[in-house]
Amino acid sequence: MSLALAVLVSGSGSNLQAIIDAIEAGKIDAEIKLVLSNKETAYGIERAKKHGLPTVVINHTAFETREAFDRAMVQEIRSHGADVIVLAGFMRILTPIFIREFFPKIINIHPALLPSFTGAHAQRDAAGYGVRLAGCTVHFVDEIMDSGPVIVQAAVPVNAGDDEDTVGARILEYEHRIYPQALKWLAEGRLTVDGRHVHLAPSEAALIGPEAGGLVNPPLEEGF
Ligand code: GRF
């Protein structure tokens, strides 16, 4: 069954772009029913428009409470016929009102190897800490920020002289690969959650092994 996605963005939307490209290339059986942003200026909204996708901006500052903002988002998302939520650089904390509405079909990408470096400055925190491996995580969302069951992670090296920007760029390359891959698995009905553990049902697809400078587990499949 084709996934009916709402993609939520606050900024550049490069992950949104990777997802659009993968859908247009026929790699994921999904339709983006809505791209929603809390910011008028989010470049992700421009990207969506370029591809003829429906967009909505809901300015969170116009709402007295997080709950009221979340209710407005729920209404827009439902009215566009989406029921799978893809958080792609959406920089607002979601309340239980939103999460309970769509749970368990909410996924997020975080630019760190969770559970390390939660929060809004993960790349800066990792670069500052001096870790030798950084990375990104796609996970199901629960009511605690950056905490839900992990679907896939990619690790990248942190080299001498790296800073927040160079590490961030290296992480982002892998974000653009693992997010579409995770959505493909979801669309194929191959993900099941058992407590903290996500089980990926096997397929016939050829796997891409560990590559120079990158480690992805579970392995990427051909085309990603
Ligand atoms: C990404 O690093 C993502 O992991 C984080 O916010 C950033 C969004 O980038 N949650 P973009 O808007 O997809 O380019």
Coordinates of C-alpha atoms and ligand atoms in Angstrom, one line a residue:
M1 CA 0.0 0.0 0.0
S2 CA 1.4 3.4 -1.0
L3 CA 2.4 5.6 1.9
A4 CA 0.5 8.9 2.3
L5 CA 3.2 11.2 3.7
A6 CA 3.2 14.6 5.3
V7 CA 6.7 15.9 5.4
L8 CA 7.4 18.5 8.1
V9 CA 10.3 21.0 7.5
S10 CA 11.6 24.2 9.1
G11 CA 14.7 24.9 7.0
S12 CA 16.6 23.9 3.9
G13 CA 14.7 20.7 3.2
S14 CA 17.6 18.8 1.7
N15 CA 16.2 15.6 3.3
L16 CA 12.8 16.4 1.8
Q17 CA 14.6 16.8 -1.6
A18 CA 16.2 13.4 -1.2
I19 CA 12.8 11.8 -0.4
I20 CA 11.1 13.6 -3.4
D21 CA 13.9 12.4 -5.7
A22 CA 13.6 8.8 -4.4
I23 CA 9.8 8.8 -4.9
E24 CA 10.1 10.4 -8.4
A25 CA 12.7 7.8 -9.3
G26 CA 10.2 5.1 -8.3
K27 CA 12.3 3.8 -5.4
I28 CA 9.7 4.3 -2.8
D29 CA 6.0 3.6 -3.1
A30 CA 4.7 6.8 -1.4
E31 CA 3.0 10.0 -2.2
I32 CA 3.8 13.3 -0.5
K33 CA 0.3 14.6 0.3
L34 CA 1.6 17.7 2.1
V35 CA 4.8 19.6 2.9
L36 CA 4.2 21.6 6.1
S37 CA 6.4 24.2 7.6
N38 CA 6.2 26.4 10.7
K39 CA 8.3 29.0 8.8
E40 CA 7.3 31.0 5.7
T41 CA 10.9 31.3 4.7
A42 CA 11.8 27.6 4.8
Y43 CA 13.5 26.7 1.6
G44 CA 11.9 23.3 1.9
I45 CA 8.6 24.9 0.9
E46 CA 10.2 26.2 -2.3
R47 CA 11.5 22.8 -3.1
A48 CA 8.0 21.3 -2.6
K49 CA 6.5 23.9 -4.9
K50 CA 9.0 23.2 -7.6
H51 CA 7.8 19.6 -7.6
G52 CA 4.1 20.6 -7.6
L53 CA 3.5 19.3 -4.1
P54 CA 0.9 20.8 -1.8
T55 CA 2.3 23.1 0.9
V56 CA 1.0 24.7 4.0
V57 CA 2.8 27.1 6.4
I58 CA 1.5 27.4 9.9
N59 CA 3.3 30.0 11.9
H60 CA 3.7 28.6 15.4
T61 CA 4.2 32.1 16.9
A62 CA 0.5 32.8 16.1
F63 CA -0.6 30.2 18.7
E64 CA -0.8 30.6 22.4
T65 CA 0.2 27.1 23.2
R66 CA 2.2 24.2 21.6
E67 CA -1.0 22.2 21.9
A68 CA -3.0 24.7 19.8
F69 CA -0.3 24.7 17.1
D70 CA -0.3 20.9 17.1
R71 CA -4.0 20.8 16.7
A72 CA -3.8 23.1 13.7
M73 CA -1.2 20.8 12.2
V74 CA -3.2 17.7 12.8
Q75 CA -6.2 19.3 11.0
E76 CA -4.2 20.3 7.9
I77 CA -2.4 16.9 7.7
R78 CA -5.7 15.0 8.0
S79 CA -7.4 17.2 5.5
H80 CA -4.7 16.5 3.0
G81 CA -5.1 12.8 3.5
A82 CA -1.7 12.0 5.0
D83 CA -1.3 9.6 7.8
V84 CA 2.5 9.0 7.9
I85 CA 4.6 11.8 9.4
V86 CA 8.1 12.4 8.2
L87 CA 10.0 14.9 10.3
A88 CA 12.8 16.4 8.1
G89 CA 14.5 19.2 10.0
F90 CA 11.3 20.2 11.8
M91 CA 12.5 22.3 14.7
R92 CA 9.4 22.3 17.0
I93 CA 8.9 20.0 19.9
L94 CA 5.7 18.0 19.3
T95 CA 3.2 17.5 22.1
P96 CA 1.4 14.3 22.9
I97 CA -1.6 15.7 21.1
F98 CA 0.2 15.4 17.8
I99 CA 2.2 12.2 18.6
R100 CA -0.8 10.2 19.8
E101 CA -2.8 11.2 16.7
F102 CA -0.3 9.6 14.3
F103 CA 1.7 7.1 16.5
P104 CA 3.3 4.8 15.5
K105 CA 3.6 6.2 12.0
I106 CA 5.9 9.1 12.8
I107 CA 9.6 9.0 11.9
N108 CA 12.4 11.4 12.3
I109 CA 16.0 11.8 11.3
H110 CA 18.5 13.0 13.8
P111 CA 22.1 14.1 12.9
A112 CA 23.9 12.0 15.5
L113 CA 24.3 8.4 16.5
L114 CA 21.5 8.3 19.1
P115 CA 21.4 8.1 22.0
S116 CA 24.5 10.4 21.9
F117 CA 24.0 14.1 21.2
T118 CA 20.3 14.6 21.3
G119 CA 18.9 18.1 20.8
A120 CA 19.2 20.8 18.3
H121 CA 23.0 21.1 18.0
A122 CA 24.1 17.5 17.5
Q123 CA 26.8 18.2 14.9
R124 CA 28.3 21.0 16.9
D125 CA 28.2 18.9 20.1
A126 CA 29.8 15.9 18.4
A127 CA 32.5 18.0 16.8
G128 CA 33.2 19.8 20.1
Y129 CA 33.2 16.6 22.1
G130 CA 36.0 15.1 20.0
V131 CA 34.3 11.8 19.0
R132 CA 36.0 9.8 16.2
L133 CA 32.7 8.6 14.8
A134 CA 29.6 10.8 14.2
G135 CA 26.6 9.9 12.2
C136 CA 22.8 10.0 11.8
T137 CA 19.8 8.0 12.9
V138 CA 16.4 7.4 11.5
H139 CA 14.0 6.4 14.2
F140 CA 10.3 6.0 15.1
V141 CA 9.1 8.9 17.2
D142 CA 7.6 8.5 20.7
E143 CA 6.7 11.0 23.3
I144 CA 10.3 11.7 24.4
M145 CA 12.5 13.8 22.1
D146 CA 15.1 11.8 20.1
S147 CA 14.3 8.6 21.9
G148 CA 12.1 6.3 19.8
P149 CA 13.2 2.9 18.4
V150 CA 16.0 3.0 15.9
I151 CA 15.4 2.0 12.3
V152 CA 18.8 2.7 10.7
Q153 CA 22.0 4.5 11.6
A154 CA 25.0 5.6 9.5
A155 CA 28.4 6.3 11.1
V156 CA 31.0 8.6 9.5
P157 CA 34.5 9.4 10.6
V158 CA 35.5 12.6 12.3
N159 CA 38.9 13.6 11.1
A160 CA 41.6 15.9 12.3
G161 CA 40.7 19.5 11.5
D162 CA 37.0 18.8 11.1
D163 CA 34.5 21.2 12.5
E164 CA 30.8 21.4 12.9
D165 CA 30.4 22.3 9.2
T166 CA 32.6 19.6 7.7
V167 CA 31.3 16.9 10.0
G168 CA 27.7 18.1 9.4
A169 CA 28.2 17.9 5.6
R170 CA 29.6 14.4 5.9
I171 CA 26.6 13.4 8.1
L172 CA 24.1 15.0 5.7
E173 CA 25.3 12.9 2.8
Y174 CA 24.3 9.8 4.7
E175 CA 21.1 11.4 5.9
H176 CA 20.1 11.7 2.3
R177 CA 20.7 8.0 1.8
I178 CA 19.3 6.4 4.9
Y179 CA 16.1 8.4 5.1
P180 CA 14.7 7.4 1.7
Q181 CA 15.9 3.8 2.5
A182 CA 14.0 3.8 5.8
L183 CA 10.9 5.0 4.0
K184 CA 11.2 2.3 1.4
W185 CA 11.3 -0.3 4.2
L186 CA 8.3 1.3 5.8
A187 CA 6.4 1.3 2.5
E188 CA 7.2 -2.3 1.9
G189 CA 5.8 -3.2 5.3
R190 CA 9.1 -4.6 6.4
L191 CA 9.5 -2.8 9.7
T192 CA 8.1 -4.2 12.9
V193 CA 8.7 -2.7 16.4
D194 CA 9.2 -4.8 19.4
G195 CA 9.9 -2.6 22.4
R196 CA 13.1 -0.7 21.6
H197 CA 13.9 -3.0 18.8
V198 CA 13.0 -2.5 15.1
H199 CA 13.0 -5.7 13.1
L200 CA 13.7 -5.4 9.3
A201 CA 12.2 -8.2 7.3
P202 CA 14.8 -9.5 4.7
S203 CA 14.4 -9.0 1.0
E204 CA 16.1 -10.2 -2.2
A205 CA 17.7 -6.8 -2.8
A206 CA 21.4 -6.8 -3.1
L207 CA 23.2 -5.2 -0.1
I208 CA 25.9 -2.5 -0.3
G209 CA 28.6 -3.5 2.2
P210 CA 30.7 -1.2 4.3
E211 CA 32.2 1.5 2.2
A212 CA 35.3 3.6 2.6
G213 CA 34.6 6.1 5.3
G214 CA 31.1 5.0 6.0
L215 CA 29.3 2.3 7.9
V216 CA 25.6 1.8 7.6
N217 CA 23.7 -0.8 9.6
P218 CA 21.4 -2.4 8.5
P219 CA 23.2 -2.3 5.1
L220 CA 21.9 -0.1 2.3
E221 CA 20.3 -1.9 -0.5
E222 CA 21.0 -1.3 -4.2
G223 CA 19.8 2.1 -5.4
F224 CA 20.5 4.0 -2.2
Ligands
GRF1 C1 19.3 17.6 9.3 O1 20.6 17.6 9.7 C2 18.4 16.7 10.1 O2 19.0 15.6 10.6 C3 18.0 17.6 11.3 O3 17.9 18.9 10.7 C4 18.6 19.0 9.5 C5 17.6 19.3 8.4 O4 18.3 19.5 7.2 N1 16.9 17.1 12.0 P1 17.4 19.7 5.9 O5 16.4 20.8 6.2 O6 16.8 18.4 5.5 O7 18.4 20.2 4.8

